[in-house]
Coordinates of C-alpha atoms and ligand atoms in Angstrom, one line a residue:
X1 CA 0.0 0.0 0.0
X2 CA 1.3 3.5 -0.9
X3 CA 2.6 5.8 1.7
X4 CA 0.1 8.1 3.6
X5 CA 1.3 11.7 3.3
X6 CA 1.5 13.4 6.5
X7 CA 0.4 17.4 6.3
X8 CA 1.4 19.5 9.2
X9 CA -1.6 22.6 9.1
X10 CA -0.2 25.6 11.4
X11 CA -2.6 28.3 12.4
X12 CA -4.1 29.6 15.1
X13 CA -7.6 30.0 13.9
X14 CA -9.7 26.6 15.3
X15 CA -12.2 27.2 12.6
X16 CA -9.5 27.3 9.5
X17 CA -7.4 24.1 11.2
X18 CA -11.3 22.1 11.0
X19 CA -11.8 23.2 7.3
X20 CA -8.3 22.2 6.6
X21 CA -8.6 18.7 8.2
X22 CA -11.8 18.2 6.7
X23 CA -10.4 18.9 3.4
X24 CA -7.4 16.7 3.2
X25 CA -8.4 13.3 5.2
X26 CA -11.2 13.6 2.7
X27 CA -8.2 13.0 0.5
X28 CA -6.7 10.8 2.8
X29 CA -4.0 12.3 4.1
X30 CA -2.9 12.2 7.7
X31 CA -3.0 15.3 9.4
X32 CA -1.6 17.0 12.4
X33 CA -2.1 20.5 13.5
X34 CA 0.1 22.9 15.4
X35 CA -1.5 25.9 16.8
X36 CA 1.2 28.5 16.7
X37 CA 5.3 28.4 14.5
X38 CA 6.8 27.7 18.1
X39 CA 4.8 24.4 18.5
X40 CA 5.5 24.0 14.9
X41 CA 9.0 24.5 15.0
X42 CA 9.2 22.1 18.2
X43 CA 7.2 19.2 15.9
X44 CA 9.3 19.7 13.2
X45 CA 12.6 19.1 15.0
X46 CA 10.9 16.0 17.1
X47 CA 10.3 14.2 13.7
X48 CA 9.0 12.0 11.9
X49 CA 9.0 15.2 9.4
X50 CA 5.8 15.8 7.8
X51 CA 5.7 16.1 4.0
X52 CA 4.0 18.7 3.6
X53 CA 3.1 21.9 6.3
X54 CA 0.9 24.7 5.2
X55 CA 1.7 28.0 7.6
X56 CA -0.4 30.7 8.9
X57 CA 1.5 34.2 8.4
X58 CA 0.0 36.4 11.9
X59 CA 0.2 34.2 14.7
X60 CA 0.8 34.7 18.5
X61 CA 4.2 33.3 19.9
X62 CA 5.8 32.6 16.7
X63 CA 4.6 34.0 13.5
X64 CA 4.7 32.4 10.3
X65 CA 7.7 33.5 8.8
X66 CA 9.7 33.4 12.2
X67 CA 9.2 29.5 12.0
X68 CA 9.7 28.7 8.4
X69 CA 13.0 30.7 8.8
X70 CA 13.9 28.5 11.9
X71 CA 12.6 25.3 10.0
X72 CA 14.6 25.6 6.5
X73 CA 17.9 26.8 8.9
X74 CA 17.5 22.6 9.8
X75 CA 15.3 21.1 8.1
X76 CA 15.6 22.6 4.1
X77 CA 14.1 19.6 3.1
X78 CA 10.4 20.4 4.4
X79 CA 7.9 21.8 2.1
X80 CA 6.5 24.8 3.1
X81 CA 3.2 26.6 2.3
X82 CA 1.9 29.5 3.5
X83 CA -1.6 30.2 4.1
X84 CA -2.2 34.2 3.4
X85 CA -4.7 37.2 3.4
X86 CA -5.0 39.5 0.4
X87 CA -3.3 41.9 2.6
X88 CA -0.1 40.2 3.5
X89 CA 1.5 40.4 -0.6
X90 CA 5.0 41.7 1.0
X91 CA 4.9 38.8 3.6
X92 CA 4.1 36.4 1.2
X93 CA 7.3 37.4 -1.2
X94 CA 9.7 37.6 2.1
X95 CA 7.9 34.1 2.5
X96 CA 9.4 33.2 -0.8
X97 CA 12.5 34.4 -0.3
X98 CA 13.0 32.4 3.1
X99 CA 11.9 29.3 0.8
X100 CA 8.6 28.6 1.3
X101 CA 7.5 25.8 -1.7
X102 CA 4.2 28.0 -2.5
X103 CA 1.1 30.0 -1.2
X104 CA -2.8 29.9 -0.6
X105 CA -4.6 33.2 0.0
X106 CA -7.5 32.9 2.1
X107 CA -10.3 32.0 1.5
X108 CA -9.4 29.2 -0.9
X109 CA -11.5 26.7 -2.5
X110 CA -11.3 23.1 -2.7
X111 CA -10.1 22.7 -6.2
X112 CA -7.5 26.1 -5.5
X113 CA -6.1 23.7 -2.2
X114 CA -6.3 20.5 -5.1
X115 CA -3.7 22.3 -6.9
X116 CA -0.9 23.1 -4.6
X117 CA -1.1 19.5 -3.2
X118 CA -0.5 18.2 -6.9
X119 CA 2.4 20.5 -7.5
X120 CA 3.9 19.6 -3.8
X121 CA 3.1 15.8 -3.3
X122 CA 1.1 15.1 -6.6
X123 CA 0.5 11.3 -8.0
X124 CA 2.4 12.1 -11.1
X125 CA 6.1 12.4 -9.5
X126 CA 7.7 13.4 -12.6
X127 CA 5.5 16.7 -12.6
X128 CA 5.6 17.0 -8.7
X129 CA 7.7 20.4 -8.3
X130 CA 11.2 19.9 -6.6
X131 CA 12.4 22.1 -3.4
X132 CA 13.9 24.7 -4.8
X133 CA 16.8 27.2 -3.7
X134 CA 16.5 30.8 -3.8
X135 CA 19.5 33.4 -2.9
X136 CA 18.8 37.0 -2.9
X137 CA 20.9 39.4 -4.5
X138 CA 22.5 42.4 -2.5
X139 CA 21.1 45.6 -4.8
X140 CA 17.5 43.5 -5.9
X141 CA 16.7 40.2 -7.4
X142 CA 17.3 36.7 -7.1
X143 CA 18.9 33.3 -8.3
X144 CA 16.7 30.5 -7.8
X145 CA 17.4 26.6 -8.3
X146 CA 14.9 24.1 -8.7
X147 CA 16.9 21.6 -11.0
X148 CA 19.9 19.1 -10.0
X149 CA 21.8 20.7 -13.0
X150 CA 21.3 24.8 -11.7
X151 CA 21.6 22.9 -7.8
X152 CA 25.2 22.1 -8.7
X153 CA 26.2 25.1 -10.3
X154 CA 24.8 26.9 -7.5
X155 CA 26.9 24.6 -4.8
X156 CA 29.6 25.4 -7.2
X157 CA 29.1 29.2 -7.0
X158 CA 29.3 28.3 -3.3
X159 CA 32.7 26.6 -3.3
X160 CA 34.4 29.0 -5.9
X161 CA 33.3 32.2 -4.5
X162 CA 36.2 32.2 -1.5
X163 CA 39.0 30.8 -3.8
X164 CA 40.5 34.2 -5.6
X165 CA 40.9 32.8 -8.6
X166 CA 39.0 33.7 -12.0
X167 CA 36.0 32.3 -12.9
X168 CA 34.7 32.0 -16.3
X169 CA 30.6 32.0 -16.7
X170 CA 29.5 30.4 -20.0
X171 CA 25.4 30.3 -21.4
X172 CA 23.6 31.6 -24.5
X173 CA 22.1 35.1 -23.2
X174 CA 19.7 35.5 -20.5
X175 CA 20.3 31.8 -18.9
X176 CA 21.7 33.9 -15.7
X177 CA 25.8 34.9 -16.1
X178 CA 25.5 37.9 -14.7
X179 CA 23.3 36.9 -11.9
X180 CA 25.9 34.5 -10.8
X181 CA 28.8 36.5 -11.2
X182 CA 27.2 39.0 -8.5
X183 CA 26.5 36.2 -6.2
X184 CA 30.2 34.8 -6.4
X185 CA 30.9 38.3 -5.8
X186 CA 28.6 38.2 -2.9
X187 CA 29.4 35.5 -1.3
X188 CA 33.4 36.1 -1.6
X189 CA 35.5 38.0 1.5
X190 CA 35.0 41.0 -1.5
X191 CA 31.7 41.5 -0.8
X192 CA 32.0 44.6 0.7
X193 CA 34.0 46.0 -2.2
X194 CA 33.3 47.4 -5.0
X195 CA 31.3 44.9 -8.0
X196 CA 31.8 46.2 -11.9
X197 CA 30.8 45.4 -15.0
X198 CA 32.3 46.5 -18.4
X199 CA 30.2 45.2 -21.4
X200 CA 33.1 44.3 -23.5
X201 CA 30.7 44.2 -26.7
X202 CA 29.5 47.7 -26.3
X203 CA 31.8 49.9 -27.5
X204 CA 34.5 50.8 -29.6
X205 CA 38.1 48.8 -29.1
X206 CA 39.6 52.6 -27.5
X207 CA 37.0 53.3 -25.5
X208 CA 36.8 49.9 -24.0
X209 CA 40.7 50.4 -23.7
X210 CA 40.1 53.8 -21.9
X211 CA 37.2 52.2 -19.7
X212 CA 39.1 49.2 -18.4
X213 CA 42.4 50.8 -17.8
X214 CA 41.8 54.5 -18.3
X215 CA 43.9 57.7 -19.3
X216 CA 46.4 60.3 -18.6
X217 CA 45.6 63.8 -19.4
X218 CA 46.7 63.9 -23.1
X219 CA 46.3 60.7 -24.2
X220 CA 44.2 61.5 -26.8
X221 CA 42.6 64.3 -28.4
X222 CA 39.9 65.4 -25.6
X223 CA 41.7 63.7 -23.0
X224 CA 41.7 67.0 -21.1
X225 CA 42.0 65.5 -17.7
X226 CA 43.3 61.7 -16.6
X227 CA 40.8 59.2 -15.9
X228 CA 41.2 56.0 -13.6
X229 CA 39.7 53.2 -15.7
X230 CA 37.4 50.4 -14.3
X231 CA 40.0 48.4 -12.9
X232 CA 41.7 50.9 -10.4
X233 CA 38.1 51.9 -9.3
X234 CA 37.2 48.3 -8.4
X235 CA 40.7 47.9 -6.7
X236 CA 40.1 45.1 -4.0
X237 CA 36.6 44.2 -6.0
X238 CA 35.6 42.4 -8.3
X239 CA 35.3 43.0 -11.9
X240 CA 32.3 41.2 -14.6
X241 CA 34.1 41.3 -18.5
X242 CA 31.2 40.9 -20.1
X243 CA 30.6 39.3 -23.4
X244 CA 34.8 38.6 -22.9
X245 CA 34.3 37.0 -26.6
X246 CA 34.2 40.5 -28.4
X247 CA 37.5 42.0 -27.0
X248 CA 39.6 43.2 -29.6
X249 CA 43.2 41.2 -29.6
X250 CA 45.6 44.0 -28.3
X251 CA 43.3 44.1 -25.3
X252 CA 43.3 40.3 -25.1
X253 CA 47.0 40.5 -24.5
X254 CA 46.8 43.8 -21.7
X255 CA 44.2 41.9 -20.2
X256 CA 46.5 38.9 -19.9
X257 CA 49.0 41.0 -18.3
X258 CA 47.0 42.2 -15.6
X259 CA 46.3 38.5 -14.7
X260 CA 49.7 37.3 -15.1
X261 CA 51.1 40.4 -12.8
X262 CA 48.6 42.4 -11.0
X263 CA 50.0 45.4 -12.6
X264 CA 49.0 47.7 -16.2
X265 CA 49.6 51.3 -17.0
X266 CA 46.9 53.9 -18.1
X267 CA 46.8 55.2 -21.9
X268 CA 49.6 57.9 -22.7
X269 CA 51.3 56.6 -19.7
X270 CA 54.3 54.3 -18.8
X271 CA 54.3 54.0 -15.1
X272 CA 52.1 50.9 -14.5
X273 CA 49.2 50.8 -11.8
X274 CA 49.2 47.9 -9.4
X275 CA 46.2 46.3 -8.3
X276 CA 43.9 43.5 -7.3
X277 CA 41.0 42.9 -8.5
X278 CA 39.2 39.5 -9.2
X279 CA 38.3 39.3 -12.6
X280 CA 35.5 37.4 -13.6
X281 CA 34.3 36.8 -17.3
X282 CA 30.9 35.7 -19.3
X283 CA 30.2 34.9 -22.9
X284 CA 27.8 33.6 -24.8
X285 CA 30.2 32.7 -27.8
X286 CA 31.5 29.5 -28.4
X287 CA 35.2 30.4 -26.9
X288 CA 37.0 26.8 -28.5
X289 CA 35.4 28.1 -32.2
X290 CA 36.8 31.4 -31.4
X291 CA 40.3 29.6 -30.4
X292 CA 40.4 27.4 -33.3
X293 CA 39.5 30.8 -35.7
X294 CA 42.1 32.9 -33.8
X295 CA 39.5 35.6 -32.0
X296 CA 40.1 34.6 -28.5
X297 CA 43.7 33.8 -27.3
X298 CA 44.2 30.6 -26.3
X299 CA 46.5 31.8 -23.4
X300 CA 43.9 34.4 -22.1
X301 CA 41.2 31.3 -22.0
X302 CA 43.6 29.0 -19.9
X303 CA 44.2 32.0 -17.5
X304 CA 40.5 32.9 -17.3
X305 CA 38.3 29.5 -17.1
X306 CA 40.5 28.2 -13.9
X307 CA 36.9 27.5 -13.1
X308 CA 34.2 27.3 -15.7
X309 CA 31.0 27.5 -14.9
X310 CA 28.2 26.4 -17.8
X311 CA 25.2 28.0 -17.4
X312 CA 22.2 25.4 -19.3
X313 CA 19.6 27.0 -21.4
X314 CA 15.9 27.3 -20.0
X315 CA 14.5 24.8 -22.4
X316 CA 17.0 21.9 -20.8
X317 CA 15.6 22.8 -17.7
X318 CA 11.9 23.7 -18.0
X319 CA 11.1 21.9 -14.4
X320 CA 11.9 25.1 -12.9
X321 CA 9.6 27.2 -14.7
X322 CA 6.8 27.3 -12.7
X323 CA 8.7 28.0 -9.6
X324 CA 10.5 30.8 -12.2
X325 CA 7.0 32.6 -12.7
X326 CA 6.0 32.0 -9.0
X327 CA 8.9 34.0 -7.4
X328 CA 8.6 36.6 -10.1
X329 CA 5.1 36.9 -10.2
X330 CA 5.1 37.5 -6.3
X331 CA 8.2 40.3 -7.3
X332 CA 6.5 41.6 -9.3
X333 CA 3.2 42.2 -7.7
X334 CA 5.1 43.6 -4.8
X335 CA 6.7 46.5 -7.3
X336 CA 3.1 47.0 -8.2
X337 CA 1.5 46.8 -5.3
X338 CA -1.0 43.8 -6.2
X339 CA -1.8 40.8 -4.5
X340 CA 0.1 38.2 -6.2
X341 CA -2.2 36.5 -8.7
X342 CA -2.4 32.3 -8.7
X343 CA -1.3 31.6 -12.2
X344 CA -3.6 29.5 -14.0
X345 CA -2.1 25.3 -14.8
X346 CA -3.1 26.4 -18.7
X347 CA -0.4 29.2 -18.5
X348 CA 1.8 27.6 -16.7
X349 CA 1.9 24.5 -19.2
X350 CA 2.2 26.8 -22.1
X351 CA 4.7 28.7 -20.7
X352 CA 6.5 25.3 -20.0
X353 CA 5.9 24.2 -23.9
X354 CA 7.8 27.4 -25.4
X355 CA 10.8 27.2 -26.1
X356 CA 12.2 30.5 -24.6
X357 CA 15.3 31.0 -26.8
X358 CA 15.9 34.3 -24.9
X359 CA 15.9 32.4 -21.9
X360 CA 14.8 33.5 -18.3
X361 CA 14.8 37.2 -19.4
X362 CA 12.4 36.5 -22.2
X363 CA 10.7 34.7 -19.4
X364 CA 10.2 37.4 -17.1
X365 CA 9.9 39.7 -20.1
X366 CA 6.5 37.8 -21.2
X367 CA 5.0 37.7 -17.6
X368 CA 6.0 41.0 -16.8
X369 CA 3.8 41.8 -20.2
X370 CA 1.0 39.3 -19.3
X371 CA 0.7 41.3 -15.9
X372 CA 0.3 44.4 -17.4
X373 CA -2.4 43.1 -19.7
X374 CA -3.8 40.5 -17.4
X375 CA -5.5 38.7 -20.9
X376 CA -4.0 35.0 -20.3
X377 CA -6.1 34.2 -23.8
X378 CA -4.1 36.3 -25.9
X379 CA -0.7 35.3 -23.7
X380 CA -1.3 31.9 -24.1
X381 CA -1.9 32.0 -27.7
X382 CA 1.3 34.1 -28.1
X383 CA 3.4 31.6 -26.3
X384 CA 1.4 28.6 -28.9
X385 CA 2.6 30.4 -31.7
X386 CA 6.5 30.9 -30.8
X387 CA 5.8 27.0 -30.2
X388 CA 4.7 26.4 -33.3
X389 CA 7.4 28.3 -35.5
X390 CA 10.4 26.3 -33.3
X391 CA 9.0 23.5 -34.2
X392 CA 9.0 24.3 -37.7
X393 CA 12.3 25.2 -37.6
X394 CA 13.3 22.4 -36.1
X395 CA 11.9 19.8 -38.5
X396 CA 13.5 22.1 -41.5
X397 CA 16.7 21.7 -39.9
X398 CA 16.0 18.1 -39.6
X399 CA 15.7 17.9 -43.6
X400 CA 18.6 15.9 -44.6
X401 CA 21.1 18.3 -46.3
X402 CA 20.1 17.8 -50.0
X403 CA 22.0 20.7 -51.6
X404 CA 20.1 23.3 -53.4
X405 CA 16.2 22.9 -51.3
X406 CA 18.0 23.7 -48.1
X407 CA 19.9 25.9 -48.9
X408 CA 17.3 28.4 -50.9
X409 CA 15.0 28.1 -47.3
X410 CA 17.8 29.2 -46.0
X411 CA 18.4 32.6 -48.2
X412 CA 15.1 33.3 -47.9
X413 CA 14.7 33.5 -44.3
X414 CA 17.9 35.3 -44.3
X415 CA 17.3 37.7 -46.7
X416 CA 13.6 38.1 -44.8
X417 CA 15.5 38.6 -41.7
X418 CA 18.0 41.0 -43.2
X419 CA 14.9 43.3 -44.4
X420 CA 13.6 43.2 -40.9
X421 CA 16.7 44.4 -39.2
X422 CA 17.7 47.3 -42.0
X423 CA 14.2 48.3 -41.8
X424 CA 14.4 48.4 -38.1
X425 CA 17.1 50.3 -37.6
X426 CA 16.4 52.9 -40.4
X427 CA 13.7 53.6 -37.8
X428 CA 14.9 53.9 -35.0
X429 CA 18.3 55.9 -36.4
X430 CA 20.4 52.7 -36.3
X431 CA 19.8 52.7 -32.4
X432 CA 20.1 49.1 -32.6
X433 CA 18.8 48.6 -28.5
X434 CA 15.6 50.0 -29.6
X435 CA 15.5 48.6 -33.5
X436 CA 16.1 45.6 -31.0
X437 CA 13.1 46.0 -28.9
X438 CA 10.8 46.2 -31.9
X439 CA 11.8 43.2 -33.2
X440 CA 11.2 41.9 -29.9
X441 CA 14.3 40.4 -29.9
X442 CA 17.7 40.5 -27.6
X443 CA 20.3 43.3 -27.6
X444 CA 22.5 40.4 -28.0
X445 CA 20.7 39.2 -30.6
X446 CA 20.7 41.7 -32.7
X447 CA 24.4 42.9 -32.5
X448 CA 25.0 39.2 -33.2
X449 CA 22.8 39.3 -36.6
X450 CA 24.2 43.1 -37.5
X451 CA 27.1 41.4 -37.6
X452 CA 26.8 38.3 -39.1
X453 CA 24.7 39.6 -42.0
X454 CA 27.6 42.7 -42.0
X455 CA 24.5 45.3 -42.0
X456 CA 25.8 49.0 -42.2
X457 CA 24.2 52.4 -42.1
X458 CA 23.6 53.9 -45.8
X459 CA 27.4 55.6 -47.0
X460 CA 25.6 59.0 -46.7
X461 CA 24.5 58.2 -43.4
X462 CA 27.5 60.0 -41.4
X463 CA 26.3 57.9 -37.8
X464 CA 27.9 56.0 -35.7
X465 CA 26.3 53.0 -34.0
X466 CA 24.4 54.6 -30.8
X467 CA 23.1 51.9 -28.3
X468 CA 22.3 50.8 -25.5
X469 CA 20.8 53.8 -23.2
Ligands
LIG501 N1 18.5 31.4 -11.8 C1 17.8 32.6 -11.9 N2 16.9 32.9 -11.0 C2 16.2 34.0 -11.0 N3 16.3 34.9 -12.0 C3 17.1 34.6 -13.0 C4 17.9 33.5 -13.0 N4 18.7 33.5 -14.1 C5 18.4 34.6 -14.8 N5 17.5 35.3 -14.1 C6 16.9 36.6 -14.6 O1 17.0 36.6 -16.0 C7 17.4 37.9 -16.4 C8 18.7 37.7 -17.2 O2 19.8 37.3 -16.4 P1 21.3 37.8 -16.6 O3 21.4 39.2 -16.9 O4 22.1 37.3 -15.4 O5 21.6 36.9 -17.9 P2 22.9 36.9 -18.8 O6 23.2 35.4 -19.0 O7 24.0 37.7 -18.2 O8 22.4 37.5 -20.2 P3 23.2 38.2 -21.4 O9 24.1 37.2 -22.0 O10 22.1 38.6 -22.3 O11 24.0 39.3 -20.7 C9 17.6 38.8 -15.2 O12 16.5 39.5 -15.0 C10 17.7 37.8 -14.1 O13 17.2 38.3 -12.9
LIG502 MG1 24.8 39.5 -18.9

């Protein structure tokens, strides 16, 4: 005979521990009751643990978040769901934070109730929803972990944070680089120092130079007075190169310098600058294809991926999508000041279905959208339709390579695509973070196709690229 599931219901209201007993031993489950967190807390550590607890927020002696906070310090393992009011949205995301699998906002109906014990417990194990891990992020937002793969890199993040040594964060964009890069940060004896970025991609090969190492009054034309570049100001700090793939070669080899010896001098000047600073870099390139072609020195890789971290794409790890929307839709409602909406099973399985090639940022993207216009219709049928054209491409790429058929598709959506982009950007002044956002694509993205396809402005056109904000 299977297992009876033990639920733990914590409250202090007799009349909402009844209707919760009544509820689930009509489903069969064995049920205990604790009337405050203290005598939860005190259960808890007795054992047997329960499988499931559902938690009261306002209670005397203990409240509700007091005793999840002292549960998951032991027991991380327990499930935890709180039981809320409409009133209590900021509770219920601090809930989150602390861990807490999930939450009911009183009054809830049967079928509402139904749901949360499927996700936590359900018969189908494959689809029951794992414990997940959440960190939050000094300056605003969070890394959460729900799968064995994004578990291990955040143990790893963990283990590599106190070691000073360079870490280098791979994943196609959005899948989280920069996220972990500030949580190694944060977790490291630097934490109280400085944390920089420098978006290697976004600008020009002496500006970057300038930026990361700064200037000497003179240097250059306009160079009126010096300038400390980004890696004396983060002295003692740590430093994110972003999109490390794009730096020009001569930088490549001054950047290999300053991680060989600690030490690099400002433009127009000889006397070199010693500091120490942990340098941590992210790509989305394929860095071995960029060896092999002679973009990325080999010797700057070996010096920078001492540790690697590989950051998987969404769709190879879709089991964390609904806890994905869950923490962000409580986030989110707390920046609006709503009361976190239950999101429907329909949208959650769509939502599970897409293929998110932008990853979690196109993720929060769409349910930052689908807040704001509240239609989950017109949502789902949005997320069906990216579906749809995946899978289209897919099973073209799947055609077996017969020459000439292929290889016209292929011009065709290029040359469709190319169109798209030129038209885009004539629109927007070749501002290619907004000609970006109208295609609804990436900023990534679209310097990635700009450059593959080798779109310019028009020769009378006397602009220069102007991005970003
Ligand atoms: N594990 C995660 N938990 C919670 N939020 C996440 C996670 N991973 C990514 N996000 C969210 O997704 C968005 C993109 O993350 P981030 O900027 O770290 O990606 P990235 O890999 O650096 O992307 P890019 O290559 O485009 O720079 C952010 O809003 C971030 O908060
Ligand atoms: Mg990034």
């Amino acid at each position: 005979m299977a297992k009876q599931n033990t639920i733990l219901v914590v409250d202090d209201e007799s009349s909402m521990l009844r209707y919760m007993e009544t509820l689930l031993e009509l489903e069969s489950f064995r049920v205990e009751t604790a009337v405050n967190g203290l005598e939860a807390v005190k259960r808890i550590e007795r054992g047997p643990l329960p499988d499931l607890v559902f938690m009261d927020l306002l209670m005397p002696e203990m409240d509700g978040l007091q005793a999840l906070e002292r549960i998951h310090k032991k027991k991380p393992e327990v499930k935890v769901v709180m039981l809320s009011c409409v009133s209590d949205t900021a509770k219920v995301v601090q809930a989150m934070r602390l861990g807490a699998q999930d939450y009911l906002t009183k009054p809830f109906e049967k079928h509402e109730l139904d749901k949360v014990l499927e996700r936590c417990l359900g018969t189908d194990q494959a689809n029951v929803e794992p414990v997940c891990e959440v960190e939050e992020l000094d300056g605003g937002g969070f890394f959460l972990a729900a799968t064995v793969a994004m578990k291990k890199i955040h143990n790893e993040v963990g283990l590599v944070a106190n070691v000073d040594i360079p870490v280098l964060i791979l994943g196609e964009s959005g899948t989280g680089k920069e996220i972990v890069a500030r949580l190694i940060h944060q977790r490291s004896a630097r934490k109280t120092r400085p944390f920089m970025k420098v978006n290697c991609a976004a600008l020009p090969a002496e500006l970057l130079e300038s930026e990361l190492f700064g200037y000497e009054a003179g240097a250059f034309t306009g160079a009126n007075k010096a300038k400390p570049g980004k890696f004396e100001l983060c002295n003692k700090g740590t430093l994110l190169l972003d999109e490390i793939g794009e730096m020009p070669p001569h930088l490549q080899a001054k950047l290999l310098h300053v991680l060989q010896d600690g030490e690099f001098s400002r433009l127009g000047s000889r006397a070199s600058v010693r500091v120490d600073v942990r340098v941590l870099a992210a790509t989305n390139i394929d860095v071995q294809q960029s060896i092999a072609n002679k973009t990325f020195r080999e010797d700057l890789y070996y010096r920078l991926n001492a540790f690697t971290l590989n950051i998987p794409p969404l769709r190879e790890r879709k089991a964390e999508i609904p806890q994905l929307l869950r923490h962000m839709v409580a986030r989110m409602a707390e920046d609006y000041g709503r009361t976190p909406l239950s999101l429907s099973p329909r949208f959650i399985d769509a939502c599970m279905n897409a293929p998110w090639p932008g990853n979690v940022r196109e993720l929060g993207n769409f349910l930052k959208r689908f807040l704001i216009l509240g239609d989950e219709s017109v949502a789902i049928k949005e997320l069906a339709a990216q579906t749809a054209s995946a899978e289209a491409e897919a099973a073209q790429a799947a055609v077996p390579a017969n020459g000439d058929l292929k290889g016209m598709v292929r011009n065709v959506k290029d040359d469709a695509e190319i169109q798209a982009i030129t038209r885009a950007l004539m629109q927007t002044n070749w501002n290619r973070k907004k000609a970006a956002e109208i295609l609804n694509i990436s900023y990534k993205a679209m310097l990635y196709k700009v450059r593959q396809y080798g779109i310019k402005p028009p020769r009378n056109r006397s602009l220069h690229f102007v991005d970003k904000d």
